[in-house]
Tab-separated table of C-alpha atoms in Angstrom:
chain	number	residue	atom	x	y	z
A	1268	UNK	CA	-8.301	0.586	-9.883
A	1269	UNK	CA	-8.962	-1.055	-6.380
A	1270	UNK	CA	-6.062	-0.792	-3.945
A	1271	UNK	CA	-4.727	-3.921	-2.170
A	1272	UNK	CA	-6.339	-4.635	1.135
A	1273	UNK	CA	-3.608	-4.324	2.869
A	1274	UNK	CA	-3.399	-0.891	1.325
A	1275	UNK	CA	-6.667	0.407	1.823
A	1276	UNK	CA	-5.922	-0.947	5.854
A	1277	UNK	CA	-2.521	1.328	5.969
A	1278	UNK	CA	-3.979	4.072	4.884
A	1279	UNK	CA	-7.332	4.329	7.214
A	1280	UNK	CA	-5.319	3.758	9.325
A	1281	UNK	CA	-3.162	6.420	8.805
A	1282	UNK	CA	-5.857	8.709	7.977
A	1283	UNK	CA	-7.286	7.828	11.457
A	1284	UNK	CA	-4.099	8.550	13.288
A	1285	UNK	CA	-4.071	12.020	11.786
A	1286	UNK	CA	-7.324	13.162	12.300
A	1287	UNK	CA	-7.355	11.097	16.162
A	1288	UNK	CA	-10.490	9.640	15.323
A	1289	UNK	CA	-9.224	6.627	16.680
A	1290	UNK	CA	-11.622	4.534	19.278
A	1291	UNK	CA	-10.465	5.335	22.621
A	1292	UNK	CA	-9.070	9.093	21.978
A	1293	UNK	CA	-11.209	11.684	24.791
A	1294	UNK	CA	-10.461	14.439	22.144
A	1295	UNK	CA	-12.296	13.083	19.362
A	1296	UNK	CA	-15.993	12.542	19.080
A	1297	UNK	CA	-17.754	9.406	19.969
A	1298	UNK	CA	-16.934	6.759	17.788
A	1299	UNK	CA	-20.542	4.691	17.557
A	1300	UNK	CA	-21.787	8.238	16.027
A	1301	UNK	CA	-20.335	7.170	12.758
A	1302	UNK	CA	-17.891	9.130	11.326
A	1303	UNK	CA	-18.723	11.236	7.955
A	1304	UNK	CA	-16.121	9.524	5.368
A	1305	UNK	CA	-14.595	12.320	3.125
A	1306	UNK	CA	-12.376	11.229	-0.060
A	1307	UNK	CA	-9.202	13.454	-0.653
A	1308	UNK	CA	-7.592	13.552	-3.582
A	1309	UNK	CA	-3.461	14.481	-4.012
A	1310	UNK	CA	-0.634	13.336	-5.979
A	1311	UNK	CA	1.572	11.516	-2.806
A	1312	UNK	CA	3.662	10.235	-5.455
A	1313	UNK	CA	5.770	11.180	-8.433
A	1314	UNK	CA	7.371	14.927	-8.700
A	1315	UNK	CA	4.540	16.902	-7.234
A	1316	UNK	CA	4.697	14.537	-4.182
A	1317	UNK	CA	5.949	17.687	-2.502
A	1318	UNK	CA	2.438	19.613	-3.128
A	1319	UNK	CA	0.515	16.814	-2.516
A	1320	UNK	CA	1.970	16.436	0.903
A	1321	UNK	CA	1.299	19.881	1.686
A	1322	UNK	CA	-2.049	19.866	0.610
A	1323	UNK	CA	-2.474	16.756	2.724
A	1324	UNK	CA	-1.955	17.926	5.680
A	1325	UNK	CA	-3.564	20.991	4.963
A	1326	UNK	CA	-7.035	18.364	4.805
A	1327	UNK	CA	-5.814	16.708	7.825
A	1328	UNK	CA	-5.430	19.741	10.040
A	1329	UNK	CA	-9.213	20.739	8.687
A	1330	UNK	CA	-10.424	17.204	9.861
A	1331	UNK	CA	-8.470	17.406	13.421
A	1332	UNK	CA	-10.422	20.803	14.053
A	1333	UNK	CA	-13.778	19.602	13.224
A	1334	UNK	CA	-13.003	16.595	15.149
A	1335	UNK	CA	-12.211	18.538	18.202
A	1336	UNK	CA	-8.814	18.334	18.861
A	1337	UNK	CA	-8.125	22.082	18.601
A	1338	UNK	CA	-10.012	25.413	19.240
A	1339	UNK	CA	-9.935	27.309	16.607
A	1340	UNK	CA	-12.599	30.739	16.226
A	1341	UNK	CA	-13.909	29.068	13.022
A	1342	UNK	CA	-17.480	27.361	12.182
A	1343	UNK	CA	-17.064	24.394	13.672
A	1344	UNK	CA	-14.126	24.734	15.295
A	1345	UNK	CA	-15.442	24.578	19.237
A	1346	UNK	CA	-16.802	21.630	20.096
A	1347	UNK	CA	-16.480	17.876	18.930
A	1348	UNK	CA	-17.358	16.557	15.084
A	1349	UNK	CA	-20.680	18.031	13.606
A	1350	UNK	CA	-22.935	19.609	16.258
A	1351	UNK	CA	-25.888	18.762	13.809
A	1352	UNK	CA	-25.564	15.033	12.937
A	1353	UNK	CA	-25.128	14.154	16.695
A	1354	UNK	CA	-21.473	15.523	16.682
A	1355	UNK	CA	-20.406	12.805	14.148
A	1356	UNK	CA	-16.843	13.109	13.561
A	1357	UNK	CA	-14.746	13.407	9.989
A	1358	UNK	CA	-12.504	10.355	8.377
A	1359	UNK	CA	-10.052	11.821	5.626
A	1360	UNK	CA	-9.510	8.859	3.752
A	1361	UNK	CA	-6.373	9.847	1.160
A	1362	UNK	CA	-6.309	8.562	-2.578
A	1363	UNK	CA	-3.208	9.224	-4.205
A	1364	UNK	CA	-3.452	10.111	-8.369
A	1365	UNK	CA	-0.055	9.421	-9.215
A	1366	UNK	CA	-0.628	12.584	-11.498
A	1367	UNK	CA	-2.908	10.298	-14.045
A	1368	UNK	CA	-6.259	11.006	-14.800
A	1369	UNK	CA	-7.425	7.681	-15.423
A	1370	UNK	CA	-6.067	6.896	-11.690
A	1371	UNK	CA	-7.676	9.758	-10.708
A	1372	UNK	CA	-10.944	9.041	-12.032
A	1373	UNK	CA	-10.643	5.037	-10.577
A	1374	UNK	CA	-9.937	6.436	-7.291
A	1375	UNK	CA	-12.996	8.145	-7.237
A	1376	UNK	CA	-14.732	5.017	-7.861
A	1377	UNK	CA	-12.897	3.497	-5.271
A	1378	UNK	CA	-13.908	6.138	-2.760
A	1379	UNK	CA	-17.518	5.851	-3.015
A	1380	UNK	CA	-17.908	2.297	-3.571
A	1381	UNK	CA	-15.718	0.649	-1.914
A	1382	UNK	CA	-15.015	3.098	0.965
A	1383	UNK	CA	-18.257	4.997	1.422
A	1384	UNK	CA	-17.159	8.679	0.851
A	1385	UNK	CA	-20.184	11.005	1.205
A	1386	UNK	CA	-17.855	14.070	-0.728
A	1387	UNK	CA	-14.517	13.997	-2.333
A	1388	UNK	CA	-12.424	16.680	-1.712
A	1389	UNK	CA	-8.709	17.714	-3.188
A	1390	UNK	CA	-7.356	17.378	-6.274
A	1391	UNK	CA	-4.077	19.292	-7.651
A	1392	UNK	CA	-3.578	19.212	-11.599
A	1393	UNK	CA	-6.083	20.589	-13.492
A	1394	UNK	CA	-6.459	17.491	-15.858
A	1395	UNK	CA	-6.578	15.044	-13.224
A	1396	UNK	CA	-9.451	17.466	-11.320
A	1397	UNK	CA	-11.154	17.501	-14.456
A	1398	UNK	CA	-11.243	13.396	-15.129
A	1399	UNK	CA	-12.015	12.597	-11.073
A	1400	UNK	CA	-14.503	15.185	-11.201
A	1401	UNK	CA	-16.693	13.936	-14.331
A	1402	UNK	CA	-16.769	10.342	-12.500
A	1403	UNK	CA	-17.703	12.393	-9.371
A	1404	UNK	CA	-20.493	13.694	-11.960
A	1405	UNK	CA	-21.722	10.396	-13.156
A	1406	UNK	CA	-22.047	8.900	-9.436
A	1407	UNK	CA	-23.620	12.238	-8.224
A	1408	UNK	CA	-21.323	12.708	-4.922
A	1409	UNK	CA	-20.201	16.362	-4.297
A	1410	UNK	CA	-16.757	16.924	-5.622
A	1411	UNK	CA	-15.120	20.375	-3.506
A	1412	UNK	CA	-11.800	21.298	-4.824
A	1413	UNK	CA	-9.521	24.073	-3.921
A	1414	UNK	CA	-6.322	23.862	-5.536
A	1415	UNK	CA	-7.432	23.147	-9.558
A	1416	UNK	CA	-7.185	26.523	-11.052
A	1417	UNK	CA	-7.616	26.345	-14.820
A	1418	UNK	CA	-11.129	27.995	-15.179
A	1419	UNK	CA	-12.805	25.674	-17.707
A	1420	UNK	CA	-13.489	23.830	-14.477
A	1421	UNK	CA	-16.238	25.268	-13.189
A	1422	UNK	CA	-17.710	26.163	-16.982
A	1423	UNK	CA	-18.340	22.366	-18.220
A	1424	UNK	CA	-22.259	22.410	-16.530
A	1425	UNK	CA	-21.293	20.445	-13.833
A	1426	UNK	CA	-23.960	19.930	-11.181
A	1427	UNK	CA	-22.071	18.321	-8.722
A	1428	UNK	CA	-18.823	20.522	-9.194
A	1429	UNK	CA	-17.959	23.089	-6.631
A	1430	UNK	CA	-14.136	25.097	-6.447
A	1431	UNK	CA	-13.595	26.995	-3.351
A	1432	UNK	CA	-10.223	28.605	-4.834
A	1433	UNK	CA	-9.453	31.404	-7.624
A	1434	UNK	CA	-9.796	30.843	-11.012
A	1435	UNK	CA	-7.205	30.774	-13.173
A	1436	UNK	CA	-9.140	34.174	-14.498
A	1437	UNK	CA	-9.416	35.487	-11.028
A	1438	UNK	CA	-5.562	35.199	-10.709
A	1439	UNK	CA	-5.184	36.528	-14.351
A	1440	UNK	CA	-7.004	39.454	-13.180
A	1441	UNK	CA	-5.108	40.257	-10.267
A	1442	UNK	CA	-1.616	39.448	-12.166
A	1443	UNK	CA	-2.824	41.962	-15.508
A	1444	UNK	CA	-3.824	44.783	-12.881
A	1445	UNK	CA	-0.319	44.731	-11.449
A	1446	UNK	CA	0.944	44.969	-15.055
A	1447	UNK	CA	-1.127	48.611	-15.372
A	1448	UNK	CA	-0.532	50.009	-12.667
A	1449	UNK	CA	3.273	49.176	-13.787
A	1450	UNK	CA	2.497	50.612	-16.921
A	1451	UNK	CA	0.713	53.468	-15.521
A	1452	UNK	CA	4.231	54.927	-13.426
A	1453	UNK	CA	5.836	54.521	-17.365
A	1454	UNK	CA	7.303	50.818	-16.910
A	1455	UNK	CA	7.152	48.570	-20.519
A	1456	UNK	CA	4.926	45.707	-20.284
A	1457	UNK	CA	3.757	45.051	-23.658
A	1458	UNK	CA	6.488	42.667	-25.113
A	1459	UNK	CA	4.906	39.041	-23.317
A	1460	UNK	CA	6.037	35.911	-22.832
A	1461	UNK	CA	4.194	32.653	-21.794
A	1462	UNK	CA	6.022	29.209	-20.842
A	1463	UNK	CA	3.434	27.059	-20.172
A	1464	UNK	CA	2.884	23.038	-20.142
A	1465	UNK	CA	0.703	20.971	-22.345
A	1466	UNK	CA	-2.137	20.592	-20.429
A	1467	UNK	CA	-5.288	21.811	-19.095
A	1468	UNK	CA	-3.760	23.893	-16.421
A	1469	UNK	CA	-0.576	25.450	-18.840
A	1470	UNK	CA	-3.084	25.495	-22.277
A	1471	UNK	CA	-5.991	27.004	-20.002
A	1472	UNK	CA	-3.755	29.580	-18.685
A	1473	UNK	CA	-2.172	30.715	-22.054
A	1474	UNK	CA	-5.200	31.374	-23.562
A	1475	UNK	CA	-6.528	33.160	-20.578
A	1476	UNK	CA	-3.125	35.846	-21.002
A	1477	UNK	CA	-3.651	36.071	-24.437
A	1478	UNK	CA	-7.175	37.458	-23.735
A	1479	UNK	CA	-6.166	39.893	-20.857
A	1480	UNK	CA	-3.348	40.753	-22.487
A	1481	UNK	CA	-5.405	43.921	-24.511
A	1482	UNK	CA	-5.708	45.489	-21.217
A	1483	UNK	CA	-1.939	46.506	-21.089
A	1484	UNK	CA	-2.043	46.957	-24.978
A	1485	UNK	CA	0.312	43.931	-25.069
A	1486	UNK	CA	0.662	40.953	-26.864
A	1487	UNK	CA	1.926	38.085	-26.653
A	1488	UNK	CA	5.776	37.872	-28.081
A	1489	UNK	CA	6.594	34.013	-27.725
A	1490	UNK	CA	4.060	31.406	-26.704
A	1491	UNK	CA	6.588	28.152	-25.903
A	1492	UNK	CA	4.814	25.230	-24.788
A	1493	UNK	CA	6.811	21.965	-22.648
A	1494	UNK	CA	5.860	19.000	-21.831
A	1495	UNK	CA	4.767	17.912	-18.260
A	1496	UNK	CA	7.311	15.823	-18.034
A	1497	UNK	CA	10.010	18.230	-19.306
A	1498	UNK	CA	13.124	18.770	-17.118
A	1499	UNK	CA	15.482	20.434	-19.517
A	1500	UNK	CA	14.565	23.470	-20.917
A	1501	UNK	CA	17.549	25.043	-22.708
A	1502	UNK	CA	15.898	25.614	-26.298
A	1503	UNK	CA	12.777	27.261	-24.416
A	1504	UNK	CA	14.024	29.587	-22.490
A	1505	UNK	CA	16.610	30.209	-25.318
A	1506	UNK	CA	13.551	31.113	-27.384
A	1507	UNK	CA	12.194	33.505	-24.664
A	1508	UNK	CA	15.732	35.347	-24.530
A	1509	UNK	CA	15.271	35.994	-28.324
A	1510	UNK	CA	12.104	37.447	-27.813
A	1511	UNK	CA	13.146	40.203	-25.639
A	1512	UNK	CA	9.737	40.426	-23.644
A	1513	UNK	CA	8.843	43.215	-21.011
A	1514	UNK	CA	7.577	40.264	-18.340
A	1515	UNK	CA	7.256	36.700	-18.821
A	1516	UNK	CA	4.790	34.537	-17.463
A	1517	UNK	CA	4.555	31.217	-16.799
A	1518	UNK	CA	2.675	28.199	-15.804
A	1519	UNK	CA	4.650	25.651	-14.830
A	1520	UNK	CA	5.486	22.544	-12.699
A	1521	UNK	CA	8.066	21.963	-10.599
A	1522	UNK	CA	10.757	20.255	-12.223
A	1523	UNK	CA	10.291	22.819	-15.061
A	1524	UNK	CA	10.573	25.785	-13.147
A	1525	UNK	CA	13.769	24.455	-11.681
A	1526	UNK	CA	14.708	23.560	-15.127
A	1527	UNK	CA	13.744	26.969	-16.397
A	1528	UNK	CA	15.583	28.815	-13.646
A	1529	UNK	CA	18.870	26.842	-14.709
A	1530	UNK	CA	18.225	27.517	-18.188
A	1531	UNK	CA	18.108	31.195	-17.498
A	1532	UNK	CA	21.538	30.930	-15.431
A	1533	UNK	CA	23.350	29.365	-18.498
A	1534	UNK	CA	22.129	31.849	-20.402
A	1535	UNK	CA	22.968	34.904	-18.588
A	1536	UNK	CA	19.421	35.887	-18.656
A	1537	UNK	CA	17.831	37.721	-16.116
A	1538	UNK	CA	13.953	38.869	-17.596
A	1539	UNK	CA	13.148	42.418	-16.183
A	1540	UNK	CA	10.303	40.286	-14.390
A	1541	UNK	CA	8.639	37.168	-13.995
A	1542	UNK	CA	5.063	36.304	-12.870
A	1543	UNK	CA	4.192	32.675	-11.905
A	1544	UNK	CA	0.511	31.545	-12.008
A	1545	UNK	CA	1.511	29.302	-9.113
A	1546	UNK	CA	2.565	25.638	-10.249
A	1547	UNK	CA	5.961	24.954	-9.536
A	1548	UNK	CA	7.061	28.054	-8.335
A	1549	UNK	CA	4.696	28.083	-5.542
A	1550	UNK	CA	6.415	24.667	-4.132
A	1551	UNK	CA	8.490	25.156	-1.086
A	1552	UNK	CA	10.984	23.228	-2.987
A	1553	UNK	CA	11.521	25.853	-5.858
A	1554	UNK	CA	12.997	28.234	-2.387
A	1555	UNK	CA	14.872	25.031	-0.497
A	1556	UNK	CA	16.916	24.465	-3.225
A	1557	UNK	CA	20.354	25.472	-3.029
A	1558	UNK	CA	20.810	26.535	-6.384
A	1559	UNK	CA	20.292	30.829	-6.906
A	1560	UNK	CA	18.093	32.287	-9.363
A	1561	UNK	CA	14.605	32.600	-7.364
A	1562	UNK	CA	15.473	35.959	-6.148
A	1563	UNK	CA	12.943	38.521	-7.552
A	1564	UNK	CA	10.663	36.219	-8.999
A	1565	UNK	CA	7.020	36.807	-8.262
A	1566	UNK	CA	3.722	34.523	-8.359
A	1567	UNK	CA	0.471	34.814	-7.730
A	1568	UNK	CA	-1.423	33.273	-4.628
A	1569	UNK	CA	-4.791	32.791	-2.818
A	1570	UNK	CA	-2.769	32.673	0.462
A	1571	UNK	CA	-0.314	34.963	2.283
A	1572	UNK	CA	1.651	33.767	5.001
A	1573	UNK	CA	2.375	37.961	5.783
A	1574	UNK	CA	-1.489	38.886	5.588
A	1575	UNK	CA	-2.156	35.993	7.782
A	1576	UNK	CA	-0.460	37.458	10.641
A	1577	UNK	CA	-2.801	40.513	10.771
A	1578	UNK	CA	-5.464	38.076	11.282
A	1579	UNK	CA	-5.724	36.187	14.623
A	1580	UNK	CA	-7.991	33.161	13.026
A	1581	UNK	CA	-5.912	32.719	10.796
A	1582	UNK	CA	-2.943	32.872	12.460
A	1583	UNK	CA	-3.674	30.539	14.897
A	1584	UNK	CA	-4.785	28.337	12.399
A	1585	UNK	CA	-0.982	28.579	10.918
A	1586	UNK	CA	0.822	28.419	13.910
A	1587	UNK	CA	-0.684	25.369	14.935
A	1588	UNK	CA	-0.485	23.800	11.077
A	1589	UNK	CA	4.035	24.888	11.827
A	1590	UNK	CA	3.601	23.474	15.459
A	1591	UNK	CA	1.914	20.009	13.755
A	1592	UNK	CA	4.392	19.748	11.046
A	1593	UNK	CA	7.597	21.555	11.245
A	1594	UNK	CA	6.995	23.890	8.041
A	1595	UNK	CA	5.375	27.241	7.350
A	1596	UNK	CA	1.957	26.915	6.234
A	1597	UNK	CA	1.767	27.741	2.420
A	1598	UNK	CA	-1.194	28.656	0.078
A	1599	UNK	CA	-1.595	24.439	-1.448
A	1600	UNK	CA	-2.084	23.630	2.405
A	1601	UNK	CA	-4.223	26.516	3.052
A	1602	UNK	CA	-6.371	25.872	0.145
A	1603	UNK	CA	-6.878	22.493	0.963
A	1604	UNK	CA	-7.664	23.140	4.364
A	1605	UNK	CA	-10.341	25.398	3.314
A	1606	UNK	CA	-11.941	23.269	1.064
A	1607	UNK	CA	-12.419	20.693	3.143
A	1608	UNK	CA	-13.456	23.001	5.709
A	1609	UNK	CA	-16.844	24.173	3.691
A	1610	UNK	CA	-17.457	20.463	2.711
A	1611	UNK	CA	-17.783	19.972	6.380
A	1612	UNK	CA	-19.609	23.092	7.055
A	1613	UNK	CA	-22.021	22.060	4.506
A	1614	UNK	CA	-22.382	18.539	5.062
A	1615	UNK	CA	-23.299	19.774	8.957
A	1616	UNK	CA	-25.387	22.376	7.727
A	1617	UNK	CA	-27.275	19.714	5.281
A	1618	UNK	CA	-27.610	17.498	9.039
A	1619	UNK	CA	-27.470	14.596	6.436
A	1620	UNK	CA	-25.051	12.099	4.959
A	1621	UNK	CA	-26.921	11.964	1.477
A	1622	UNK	CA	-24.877	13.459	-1.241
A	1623	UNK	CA	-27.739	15.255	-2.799
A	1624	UNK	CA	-28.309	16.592	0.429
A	1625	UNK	CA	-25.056	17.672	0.746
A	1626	UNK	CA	-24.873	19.536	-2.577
A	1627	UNK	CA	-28.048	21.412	-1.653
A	1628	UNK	CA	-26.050	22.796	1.015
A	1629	UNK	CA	-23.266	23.695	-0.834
A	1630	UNK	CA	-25.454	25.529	-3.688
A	1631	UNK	CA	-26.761	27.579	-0.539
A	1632	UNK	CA	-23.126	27.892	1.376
A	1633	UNK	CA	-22.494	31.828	2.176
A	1634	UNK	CA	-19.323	32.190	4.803
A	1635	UNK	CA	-18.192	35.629	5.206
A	1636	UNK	CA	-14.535	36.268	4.714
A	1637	UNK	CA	-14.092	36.618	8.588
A	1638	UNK	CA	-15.001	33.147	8.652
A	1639	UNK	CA	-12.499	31.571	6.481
A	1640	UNK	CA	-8.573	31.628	7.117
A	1641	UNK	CA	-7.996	33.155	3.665
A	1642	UNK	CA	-8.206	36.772	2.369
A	1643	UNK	CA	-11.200	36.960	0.315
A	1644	UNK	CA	-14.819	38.000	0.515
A	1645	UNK	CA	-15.670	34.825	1.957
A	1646	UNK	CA	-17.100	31.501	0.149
A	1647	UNK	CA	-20.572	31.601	-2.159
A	1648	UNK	CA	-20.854	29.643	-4.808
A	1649	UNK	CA	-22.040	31.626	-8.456
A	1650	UNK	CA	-24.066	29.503	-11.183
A	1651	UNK	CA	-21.144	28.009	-12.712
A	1652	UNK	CA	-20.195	26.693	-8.524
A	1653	UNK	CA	-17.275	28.737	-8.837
A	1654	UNK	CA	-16.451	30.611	-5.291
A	1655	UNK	CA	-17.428	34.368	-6.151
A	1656	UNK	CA	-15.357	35.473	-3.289
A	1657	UNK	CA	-12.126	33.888	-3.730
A	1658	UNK	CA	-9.229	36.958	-4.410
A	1659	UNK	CA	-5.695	36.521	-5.478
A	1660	UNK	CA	-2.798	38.271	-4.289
A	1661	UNK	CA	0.781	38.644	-5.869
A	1662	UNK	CA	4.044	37.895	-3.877
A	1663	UNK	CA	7.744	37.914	-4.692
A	1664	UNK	CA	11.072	36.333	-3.328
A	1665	UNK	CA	12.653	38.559	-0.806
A	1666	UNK	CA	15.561	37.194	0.960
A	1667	UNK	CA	14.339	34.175	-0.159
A	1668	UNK	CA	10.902	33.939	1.168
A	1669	UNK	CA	7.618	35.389	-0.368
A	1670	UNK	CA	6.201	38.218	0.363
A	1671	UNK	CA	3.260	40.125	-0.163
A	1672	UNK	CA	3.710	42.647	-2.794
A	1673	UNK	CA	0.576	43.370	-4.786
A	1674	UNK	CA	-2.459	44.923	-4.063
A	1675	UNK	CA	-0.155	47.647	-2.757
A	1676	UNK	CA	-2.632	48.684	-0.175
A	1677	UNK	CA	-2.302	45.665	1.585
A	1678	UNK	CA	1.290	44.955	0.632
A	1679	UNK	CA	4.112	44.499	3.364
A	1680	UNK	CA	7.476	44.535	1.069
A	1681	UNK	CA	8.079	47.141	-1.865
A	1682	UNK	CA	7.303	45.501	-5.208
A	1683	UNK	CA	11.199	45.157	-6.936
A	1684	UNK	CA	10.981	45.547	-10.536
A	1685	UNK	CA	12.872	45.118	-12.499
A	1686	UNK	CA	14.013	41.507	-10.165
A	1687	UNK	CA	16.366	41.918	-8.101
A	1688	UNK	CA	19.466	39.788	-8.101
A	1689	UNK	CA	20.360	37.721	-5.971
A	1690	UNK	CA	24.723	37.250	-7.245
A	1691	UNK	CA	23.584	33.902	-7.980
């Protein structure tokens, strides 16, 4: 689905401006070294135009340290561009999927033919991933994503396939090991219940809680599925009230986790707690709205603002992302940043433009955790290209920001359970 020229124009040319790889800037490499085109993919329109912004700029503040405008203590971030293809700078060049895989997919297309992406980078909802990846597949260019979490992903045989974030298992994991040690100090979590969307990311992530659920001895006490366009959910939440569960779960977007939290209010229902495998309750909006009812609530991330702090790369790497845009860094930006910081670590480490080349070089990509901003074991891809070092964490609303709560040893707020309220 080509984009009008004047279109495809506005947006170089805003991808230019934000990475300053303009002709004529001193800060950014030399212009006649051509400049590595990367695709991004995010939904800049529609309701998760919120996330996609934030994962956006998360890409361009990558690009702008490869490209020299900021030291940063990361691989690649003194100097200019890519030391080993003659300091060759880095063009984001933004496609946005309007949330629809069959844009998704086009854009792809669009990308590489038209606009001579080496890699593609981004994506948000699972199903859209999953379509813009498979046309990545057919044309063979290296597809990196961070932010697609439902774990059939990285198990369809892809070859050119590669996700630098959790799984939707590896947050599962990290969510169900918070539930036993619960259990453990004599607190019920058997009774569950799961509020999840119709599609890959909400059908993934049901079926992945129904299969960890043994490990608390629970099971799974109402299984209500929404739409993902949904934005009234009175009947569903009325059917999670009647189930009297332990914990709910959920996976949701974010017009139905405001929805949900609303629902809840006009019920009078407060669940003793409720986990979020990200989705709309990780969105900065959920917290800026005015309306009460996020007090308490937890999720689970791959970044943590509070963990950050303890870590001077990372930190500056936040401080500068709230200096550049006005806002807290949050974990969508931070794993889009990181994605597209290994494609360009292995695209420099290929010293080649060819995607084959490139995916080599991812295949053989091993960064230590100390060289990432994120707290994990670092980035190495296992058979399936799924990042064997990627780690979630747990964090709940606290005077109405997150905070880390869960693995306790690294936790810097006491876990609240059952949620607290908030007199909303």
């Amino acid at each position: 689905m080509p984009r009008p020229a004047a279109g495809v124009a506005a947006l170089l040319c805003t991808a230019l401006l934000a990475t300053s790889a303009c002709v004529g800037d001193p800060d950014t490499p030399d212009p006649s070294h051509h400049a590595v085109n990367i695709g991004f993919l995010a939904p800049m329109s529609g309701p998760a135009a919120s996330v996609g912004a934030d994962t956006r700029r998360g890409a361009e503040l990558a690009v702008e340290i490869v490209n020299g405008r900021h030291s940063i203590p990361l691989p690649l971030g003194p100097g200019t561009g890519l030391p080993r293809l003659n300091n060759a700078g880095v063009k984001l060049l933004v496609a946005d999927t309007h949330r629809s895989t069959t844009r998704g997919a086009a854009e792809v297309e669009q990308l590489v033919n038209e606009e001579q992406a080496v890699a593609i980078a981004g994506g948000y909802e699972s199903s859209v991933t999953e379509a813009a990846s498979a046309r990545s597949e057919e044309l063979k260019i290296p597809f990196v994503n961070g932010g697609s979490s439902a774990t059939s992903l990285t198990e369809r045989g892809l070859d050119w396939f590669f996700r630098t974030g959790p799984s939707e298992l590896d947050y599962g994991r990290v969510v169900f090991s918070l539930l036993k040690e619960r259990q453990s100090t004599g607190t019920a979590v058997k009774r569950i219940a799961v509020l999840h969307t119709d599609d890959q990311y909400g059908n993934d992530g049901a079926a992945m809680i129904k299969r960890l659920a043994s490990q608390v001895d629970g099971r799974v006490v109402a299984d209500v599925t929404v739409g993902t366009g949904s934005d009234g959910l009175l009947a569903d939440a009325r059917e999670v009230v009647q189930a009297k569960p332990d914990v709910v779960l959920t996976l949701l977007y974010t017009a139905q986790a405001l929805a949900l939290r609303e629902s809840f209010r006009s019920l009078a229902y407060r669940p003793p707690a409720l986990i979020a495998f990200g989705g709309g309750h990780a969105d900065p909006v959920f917290l800026q709205e005015p309306r009460a009812g996020a007090e308490g609530i937890c999720s689970r991330f791959a970044w943590s603002a509070d963990l950050a702090q303890r870590n001077p790369t990372a930190k500056a790497v936040a401080d500068l992302y709230r200096k550049n845009y006005g806002s807290p860094m949050n974990d969508d930006a931070a794993r889009a940043f990181t994605a597209v910081m290994t494609l360009a670590q292995a695209i420099d480490s290929a010293r080649s433009r060819t995607p084959a080349d490139i995916r080599s070089a991812l295949v053989n990509t091993d960064l230590p955790g100390r060289e990432t901003i994120m707290p994990w074991d670092g980035v190495k891809f296992d058979d399936n290209h799924q990042n064997a070092g990627a780690r979630g964490i747990v964090e709940q609303v606290q005077g109405g920001r997150y905070r880390l709560v869960y693995p306790f040893d690294v936790a810097q707020a006491p876990l609240s359970w059952p949620m607290g309220d908030d007199n909303g």
